[in-house]
């Protein structure tokens, strides 16, 4: 039997797993959600969700993956309950669909990186709006960029755990952090940037309602890659000595820190030219190119470099996330169906690329590609983020909190007694009661039942 890969060091574990967590969710979705939901007030609630619910949820997936050191379906099936396997299947399906539509936006980022380098984004507001419209409604170009992104992801994953995933994360994550720091400094130095910083740091509780809590919770789960079996798959490559609580806390801190820095990059720049950064998808493709142009009007070369760095940042962040989504299904096909890793990866790439093409067309040239009254892309987003992902996290909590033998949990939590069990009781309480209850609340709210 072929030897299974593991991540080489503690740093590799944090960088690869944080690479999965840090993505478009942090750099694009978090800032505009903060913009729409009361600035710092939203951030405080978001951080509450990350620490109270996100970290216990992450530890649960880590326990499942590291315990059996196998793909998600087998890992969930190995906990003493055969039906647990179903949660693994759900995760594999969820991550495959997410990869399909996530690659559409990632492909747009790649095209905008190319356009920035080629100098195609120079023009006034009308030009930038038209540029986005003509690109996104083209039947071929967005599909090609999206599929291209899935294929790039494929080549990293097909290389294997150490040579592909670990190496890419070790290169891309530090680059991402350096670019982010440069952009935060450039943005905060702009005249009038203080208003954006104030918005981000001074809470306005008047905008906080029940739905803001639920939005924050959904965002926290998506951002931490929870509920998709991704963390479970990555944890299957952790070492027996890895401290699960410490790793979950480090990754959550890094993920939240990067999201807040993304806010510090976007808000000061946007406020300095008088733009409200609360638009949805158009934020990164229409609002920000305009912001860069106006903010650096007197120094076009700086604007040019900033624009390239910004889209490179998005591409790197998206790539480390798509790699993790791809690995979930690849590991499953490889280990369960005994296909060679490269064949397993190709099958998954073909499935995902097909979803990418249909999703891309549904928000572009063929807007009649709809399901339940939504463009296919929005439907996939809704189905995964609002239903499948919370369902995965919910069933994981119920399985671990109520069914799996506590001995197994404590052994994994403490590395078979090598670490202190100080926080174990708090973890168990959260997994038994708090996490499932909060997810249930999101569900009921989603369907207007509360
Ligand atoms: N956490 C990623 C982000 O914030 O963009 C998205 C993600 C990655 C979701 C991996 C699900 C997943 F399995």
XYZ file of C-alpha atoms and ligand atoms in Angstrom:
463
model
C 0.000 0.000 0.000
C 1.286 3.446 -0.965
C 2.488 5.569 1.996
C 0.054 8.339 2.889
C 1.406 11.921 2.881
C 1.611 14.182 5.936
C 2.370 17.873 6.243
C 6.057 18.264 7.057
C 6.080 20.700 10.003
C 3.934 22.743 12.395
C 4.377 25.757 10.140
C 3.238 23.737 7.119
C 0.093 22.687 9.003
C -0.793 26.262 9.895
C 0.018 27.655 6.433
C -1.858 25.003 4.447
C -4.934 25.038 6.658
C -4.931 28.830 6.905
C -4.500 28.805 3.118
C -7.790 26.986 2.828
C -9.481 29.372 5.240
C -8.095 32.587 3.757
C -9.764 33.203 0.419
C -12.266 35.358 -1.420
C -14.396 34.994 1.724
C -11.912 37.181 3.636
C -10.754 39.623 1.016
C -13.970 40.282 -0.839
C -17.012 38.980 1.091
C -15.958 40.043 4.615
C -15.335 43.738 3.747
C -18.622 44.211 1.910
C -20.586 42.402 4.625
C -18.921 44.639 7.208
C -19.893 47.629 5.055
C -23.522 46.535 4.935
C -23.893 45.496 8.576
C -22.606 48.284 10.797
C -18.809 48.194 10.501
C -17.046 47.424 13.791
C -20.284 46.165 15.400
C -20.415 43.399 12.781
C -16.740 42.619 13.325
C -17.266 42.143 17.069
C -20.165 39.755 16.491
C -18.174 37.952 13.805
C -15.233 37.458 16.176
C -17.637 36.151 18.828
C -18.911 33.564 16.319
C -15.376 32.557 15.316
C -14.220 31.966 18.875
C -17.390 30.511 20.435
C -18.543 28.334 17.548
C -15.871 28.300 14.869
C -12.985 26.987 16.974
C -15.007 24.109 18.508
C -16.296 23.271 15.009
C -12.755 23.250 13.644
C -11.501 21.024 16.468
C -14.323 18.563 15.735
C -13.345 18.245 12.076
C -9.673 17.974 13.068
C -10.525 15.117 15.462
C -12.443 13.214 12.785
C -9.695 13.588 10.176
C -6.658 12.968 12.345
C -8.231 10.014 14.127
C -8.597 7.911 11.003
C -5.986 9.528 8.726
C -8.072 8.907 5.634
C -10.397 10.688 3.223
C -13.550 12.362 4.549
C -16.032 9.530 3.865
C -13.911 6.859 5.526
C -12.949 9.225 8.373
C -16.577 9.911 9.290
C -17.405 6.222 8.905
C -14.581 5.261 11.298
C -16.095 6.790 14.401
C -18.180 3.792 15.341
C -21.301 4.803 13.378
C -21.552 3.492 9.851
C -24.018 6.179 8.824
C -21.405 8.752 9.778
C -20.041 8.131 6.278
C -22.996 10.097 4.935
C -21.611 13.278 6.527
C -18.364 12.628 4.659
C -20.251 12.217 1.363
C -22.142 15.431 2.053
C -18.855 17.283 2.616
C -17.338 15.931 -0.594
C -20.383 16.983 -2.591
C -20.503 20.426 -0.945
C -16.859 21.194 -1.630
C -17.144 20.015 -5.252
C -20.071 22.361 -5.904
C -18.352 25.241 -4.072
C -15.232 24.739 -6.174
C -17.405 24.845 -9.314
C -18.832 28.313 -8.669
C -15.927 29.741 -6.648
C -13.741 29.172 -9.715
C -15.992 31.523 -11.707
C -15.120 34.478 -9.457
C -11.515 33.262 -9.124
C -11.334 33.191 -12.947
C -12.582 36.794 -13.090
C -9.797 37.725 -10.631
C -7.251 36.022 -12.873
C -8.570 37.883 -15.923
C -8.430 41.182 -13.985
C -4.850 40.416 -12.960
C -4.030 39.995 -16.624
C -5.996 43.144 -17.529
C -4.137 45.176 -14.861
C -0.765 44.015 -16.154
C -1.776 44.707 -19.764
C -3.030 48.184 -18.752
C -6.625 47.448 -19.840
C -8.190 48.931 -16.717
C -7.226 52.529 -17.452
C -10.313 54.575 -18.073
C -13.119 56.520 -16.444
C -16.017 55.067 -14.452
C -18.221 54.419 -17.502
C -15.377 52.576 -19.195
C -14.779 50.355 -16.131
C -18.476 49.503 -15.812
C -18.659 48.690 -19.536
C -15.469 46.633 -19.340
C -16.945 44.441 -16.598
C -20.294 44.112 -18.404
C -18.765 43.158 -21.724
C -16.401 40.660 -20.097
C -18.969 38.967 -17.870
C -21.588 38.686 -20.634
C -19.171 37.147 -23.132
C -20.096 33.461 -23.653
C -16.509 32.226 -23.968
C -13.941 34.330 -22.089
C -15.224 34.013 -18.477
C -15.675 30.243 -19.003
C -12.096 29.911 -20.201
C -10.670 31.862 -17.249
C -12.805 29.878 -14.772
C -11.879 26.515 -16.265
C -8.252 27.699 -16.425
C -8.382 28.321 -12.691
C -9.698 24.800 -12.011
C -6.928 23.365 -14.196
C -4.220 25.335 -12.335
C -5.682 23.996 -9.079
C -5.615 20.507 -10.596
C -1.903 20.630 -11.350
C -1.053 21.619 -7.779
C -3.256 18.918 -6.226
C -2.111 16.196 -8.629
C 1.472 16.755 -7.379
C 0.472 15.357 -3.999
C 0.265 16.508 -0.409
C 3.864 17.558 0.255
C 5.109 18.438 -3.220
C 1.914 20.116 -4.379
C -0.304 21.433 -1.591
C 2.325 22.124 1.070
C 4.813 23.697 -1.323
C 2.185 25.970 -2.934
C 0.912 27.147 0.463
C 4.417 27.833 1.771
C 5.060 30.041 -1.247
C 1.672 31.716 -1.661
C 0.723 32.456 1.960
C 3.808 34.573 2.822
C 3.474 36.372 -0.545
C -0.176 37.043 0.211
C 0.674 38.505 3.608
C 3.421 40.735 2.219
C 1.121 42.085 -0.519
C -1.668 42.664 1.997
C 0.620 44.632 4.332
C 1.831 46.824 1.425
C -1.752 47.517 0.337
C -2.944 48.300 3.888
C -0.121 50.818 4.329
C -0.783 52.414 0.904
C -4.494 52.662 1.646
C -4.126 54.079 5.170
C -1.726 56.779 3.944
C -4.260 58.259 1.503
C -5.757 61.672 2.376
C -9.092 61.205 4.191
C -8.338 57.554 4.977
C -9.103 58.175 8.676
C -12.867 58.044 8.013
C -12.540 54.496 6.695
C -10.450 53.442 9.679
C -13.036 54.987 12.042
C -15.819 53.112 10.269
C -13.964 49.871 10.779
C -13.008 50.476 14.394
C -15.998 52.369 15.878
C -18.995 50.088 16.372
C -22.446 51.327 15.296
C -24.859 49.070 17.170
C -27.932 50.729 15.652
C -27.577 48.499 12.563
C -27.422 45.275 14.580
C -30.454 43.011 14.304
C -31.070 39.275 14.582
C -30.180 38.781 10.959
C -26.787 40.449 11.459
C -25.918 37.717 13.975
C -26.923 35.056 11.487
C -25.021 36.700 8.641
C -21.938 36.830 10.874
C -22.287 33.165 11.759
C -22.665 32.082 8.106
C -19.677 34.216 7.131
C -17.571 32.777 9.974
C -18.282 29.191 8.876
C -17.605 29.879 5.197
C -14.429 31.768 6.017
C -13.071 29.013 8.256
C -13.961 26.388 5.558
C -16.167 24.657 8.145
C -18.771 22.045 7.300
C -17.273 20.964 3.973
C -15.008 18.153 5.212
C -12.087 20.278 4.127
C -10.621 20.665 7.603
C -11.192 16.968 8.202
C -9.305 16.068 5.008
C -6.386 18.383 5.844
C -6.296 17.096 9.449
C -5.840 13.591 8.062
C -2.355 14.826 7.032
C -1.575 16.240 10.514
C 0.937 14.478 12.735
C 0.000 12.588 15.900
C 1.810 15.286 17.931
C -0.137 18.218 16.423
C -1.929 20.190 19.141
C -5.445 20.487 17.707
C -6.708 23.241 20.014
C -3.615 25.371 19.431
C -3.720 24.861 15.653
C -7.433 25.728 15.467
C -6.842 28.895 17.517
C -3.839 29.967 15.425
C -5.705 29.412 12.164
C -8.810 31.226 13.397
C -6.668 34.176 14.548
C -4.813 34.314 11.239
C -8.021 34.056 9.218
C -9.769 36.789 11.233
C -6.643 38.975 11.234
C -6.427 38.772 7.445
C -10.139 39.567 7.061
C -9.745 42.677 9.241
C -6.637 43.695 7.301
C -8.612 43.319 4.079
C -11.085 45.784 5.608
C -8.181 48.114 6.440
C -7.077 47.866 2.814
C -10.480 48.546 1.238
C -12.287 50.987 3.569
C -9.674 53.760 3.899
C -9.114 53.774 0.098
C -12.822 53.775 -0.649
C -13.659 56.479 1.925
C -10.788 58.637 0.710
C -12.499 58.979 -2.687
C -16.008 59.111 -1.198
C -17.216 55.624 -2.199
C -19.265 53.409 0.150
C -17.710 49.928 0.055
C -20.926 48.005 0.550
C -21.661 46.784 -2.967
C -21.709 43.010 -3.519
C -19.867 41.255 -6.361
C -19.203 44.488 -8.193
C -17.012 45.703 -5.296
C -13.814 44.139 -6.571
C -14.478 44.486 -10.293
C -16.092 47.926 -10.568
C -15.777 49.921 -7.344
C -12.150 49.136 -6.586
C -10.627 49.720 -10.046
C -12.294 53.140 -9.829
C -10.976 53.707 -6.343
C -7.419 52.847 -7.411
C -7.638 55.199 -10.381
C -9.046 58.135 -8.405
C -6.925 57.637 -5.296
C -3.673 57.575 -7.243
C -4.655 60.053 -9.988
C -1.501 62.111 -9.510
C 0.747 58.997 -9.456
C -0.653 56.627 -12.134
C 2.323 54.278 -11.872
C 1.554 53.667 -8.172
C -2.102 53.028 -9.088
C -0.934 50.589 -11.772
C 1.259 48.632 -9.325
C -1.389 48.673 -6.579
C -3.969 47.282 -8.989
C -1.649 44.423 -10.042
C -0.804 43.622 -6.409
C -4.485 43.650 -5.443
C -5.569 41.139 -8.114
C -2.495 38.996 -7.429
C -3.565 38.953 -3.779
C -7.049 37.766 -4.744
C -5.692 35.088 -7.086
C -3.268 33.706 -4.457
C -5.934 33.701 -1.748
C -8.455 31.980 -4.035
C -5.913 29.408 -5.207
C -4.934 28.195 -1.724
C -8.678 27.741 -1.051
C -9.542 25.979 -4.323
C -6.627 23.596 -3.743
C -8.198 22.541 -0.442
C -11.638 22.045 -2.010
C -10.143 19.944 -4.814
C -8.151 17.776 -2.406
C -11.302 16.601 -0.587
C -12.714 14.815 -3.645
C -9.330 13.782 -5.037
C -8.353 12.029 -1.777
C -11.753 10.314 -1.754
C -11.541 8.945 -5.330
C -7.894 8.006 -4.874
C -8.347 6.101 -1.619
C -11.823 4.636 -1.987
C -11.834 3.723 -5.671
C -8.076 3.024 -5.775
C -7.579 5.267 -8.796
C -4.114 6.752 -9.320
C -3.948 10.218 -7.755
C -3.662 11.929 -11.120
C -6.689 10.068 -12.549
C -8.690 10.900 -9.393
C -7.692 14.557 -9.741
C -8.624 14.654 -13.457
C -12.097 13.216 -12.846
C -12.743 15.823 -10.178
C -11.370 18.570 -12.425
C -13.746 17.576 -15.229
C -16.759 17.544 -12.903
C -15.852 20.912 -11.363
C -14.986 22.536 -14.695
C -18.418 21.503 -16.017
C -20.112 23.169 -13.035
C -17.898 26.234 -13.582
C -18.973 26.540 -17.241
C -22.689 26.322 -16.463
C -22.411 28.701 -13.480
C -20.394 31.172 -15.507
C -22.915 31.158 -18.366
C -25.817 31.574 -15.926
C -24.488 34.955 -14.768
C -23.365 35.980 -18.227
C -24.491 35.084 -21.714
C -27.267 32.617 -20.769
C -29.184 34.188 -17.930
C -32.045 31.731 -18.520
C -29.911 28.956 -16.967
C -31.885 29.145 -13.734
C -32.948 26.849 -10.901
C -35.731 27.826 -8.478
C -35.835 31.306 -9.984
C -32.126 31.993 -9.419
C -29.217 31.950 -11.873
C -27.482 28.578 -11.473
C -24.455 30.307 -9.898
C -26.556 31.979 -7.178
C -28.442 28.738 -6.627
C -25.186 26.809 -6.050
C -24.006 29.532 -3.673
C -27.306 29.453 -1.770
C -27.500 25.657 -1.676
C -23.973 25.186 -0.342
C -23.434 28.211 1.926
C -26.907 28.359 3.421
C -27.934 24.692 3.490
C -25.224 22.081 2.870
C -22.402 23.749 4.775
C -24.376 24.449 7.976
C -25.882 20.946 7.680
C -22.377 19.420 7.539
C -21.273 21.357 10.630
C -24.546 20.542 12.435
C -24.370 16.774 11.858
C -20.660 16.725 12.746
C -21.461 18.361 16.091
C -24.341 16.016 16.817
C -22.285 12.962 15.899
C -19.294 13.986 18.027
C -21.230 15.537 20.893
C -23.867 12.837 21.348
C -22.820 9.588 19.697
C -19.060 9.138 19.472
C -17.336 7.672 22.553
C -15.945 10.484 24.713
C -12.698 8.566 25.191
C -11.948 8.903 21.479
C -12.540 12.668 21.620
C -10.408 13.238 24.697
C -7.611 11.058 23.329
C -7.441 13.127 20.155
C -7.861 16.409 22.049
C -4.978 15.623 24.405
C -2.846 13.560 21.976
C -3.415 10.447 24.090
C -2.767 12.217 27.372
C 0.371 14.082 26.327
C -1.428 17.463 26.583
C -3.563 18.909 29.388
C -7.336 18.547 28.997
C -8.001 22.028 30.460
C -10.423 23.190 27.753
C -11.927 19.813 26.924
C -15.097 20.338 29.000
C -15.720 23.730 27.387
C -15.178 22.177 23.942
C -17.587 19.333 24.649
C -20.265 21.669 25.989
C -20.008 23.821 22.897
C -20.163 20.845 20.531
C -23.095 19.248 22.359
C -25.247 22.348 22.784
C -24.028 25.704 21.510
C -22.893 24.814 17.976
C -25.952 22.719 16.967
C -28.366 25.177 18.552
C -26.890 28.188 16.784
C -26.871 26.386 13.433
C -30.487 25.395 13.971
C -31.279 29.066 14.521
C -29.683 29.994 11.174
C -31.726 27.329 9.441
C -35.019 28.395 10.978
C -34.262 32.034 10.221
C -33.263 31.206 6.646
C -36.705 29.802 5.986
C -38.491 32.569 7.883
C -39.589 30.185 10.600
C -38.350 32.517 13.347
N -12.661 29.607 3.368
C -12.666 29.991 1.988
C -12.824 31.497 1.868
O -12.970 32.176 2.883
O -12.795 31.995 0.752
C -13.753 29.283 1.202
C -13.788 27.793 1.346
C -12.619 27.029 1.210
C -14.990 27.171 1.575
C -12.664 25.642 1.328
C -15.045 25.793 1.688
C -13.890 25.029 1.559
F -13.948 23.723 1.642
